[in-house]
Every structure is written in C-alpha cells, then in structure tokens.
Amino acid sequence: MTAERPDPRAARTRAKLGRALFEECAERPLAEASVAAVVRRAGVGRATFYLHYADLEALAVDACADIVRDAVDALHAWRGTPDPASPPPALTDFFERIAPHAPLYRELLRPGGGGPLGLVLHQELRDRSRRERTLAGAPEPELVASAVAASFAAVFADWLHGLIEATPERIAGRVWRLLVNLHRTPLP
C-alpha cells in the first residue's frame, strides 16, 4: 500500500489563503476579518475556502501552525547535555521572529497557554518531548513531557500578552533554564 501524496494544488491554495489572512489581520483583528475579505485577497472563491476550512479560526490555526513547529524545533535544537545558561540560538530566533504577526497569535493563544493555537502547541510539544524522553530512556516521559509542554505554552502566551516583560533574548534564556530544570528534576 502506498502513501497518498499531498495535492500540491491544495497546498498552494492553503498557502494563498494563509498569506491573505496575515495581510488582512495586519489591518484588523481576526474577529473583525471576514471570509469574503480573505478570499478576495487570496484570489480564490468562497466555495474553495470552505473546501479547506470550516471558518476563519481554522484557517488562522493552520496558517499559524508554522509557529508551533518552529517552537517545538527551537526547544529541541541542541545536542549533548543542555547547558541551562545557553539556550539554543534557534530558541532566541524563535522569540525574535514573533513580532510581525503577534496580534494574530495573541488572538489564538490566550494567557496561560489556552486557545486553539495553545492546544496545538501543547499537543505537538508534549508528543515530541515524550518521544525524545522515551528514546533516551529518561524516567516518567509522559509526566515530564506534559510539564514541559504546559510550562512553555503558558510562559510563551503570557510573554506574548505582555504579562511577562522580557526581551526575546531574555525570555529565551529564562524559558530554557526552566525547561532544563524540569527535565533534570529527580522523580521518585
């Protein structure tokens, strides 16, 4: 049985819709955006939009999913024994790249790490962390992976909403120390 290859036309359409949404949300909050405005910017029909997404929030979460992958990759961009004093450069870069679409991310990622984007971030980070801990033979992979995912999602969301004041470099260092310590905490 062969794996079904993704349709490049569908991927192009979703990318066009995502770009159009980012353009629209640069001018107004997601709550004030409309499907009509997004499809007009994307140059696709309304029916095409609904073939891919149930609503604008679903498009927004999909369009912002790259930030989730970037966050997960940035947190795992180290080799060997992690140094709590030196976060991976990819983590600092991640926090620095947030600014252009921060208002949209804030609408999808609520303080404390909730919201539709927070759920995706938590799930993907938990799954990756659990997998890596399991492969390394580290104790309590499910527990630590949940703690890492919840901590990162909450701190990231609170920083994004201005509840934690720090430069991208400083928040990357603080988050890194927190997560390294969670991984090192002895468990009974």
Coordinates of C-alpha atoms in Angstrom, one line a residue, residues 38 61 81 88 90 95 119 126 156:
V38 CA -9.7 36.9 2.8
V61 CA -4.7 28.0 13.3
T81 CA 23.9 17.8 27.6
P88 CA 19.9 27.2 21.6
A90 CA 17.1 28.8 17.5
F95 CA 11.1 34.7 20.1
L119 CA -3.9 23.5 22.3
R126 CA 4.2 17.2 24.5
F156 CA 5.1 31.9 25.8

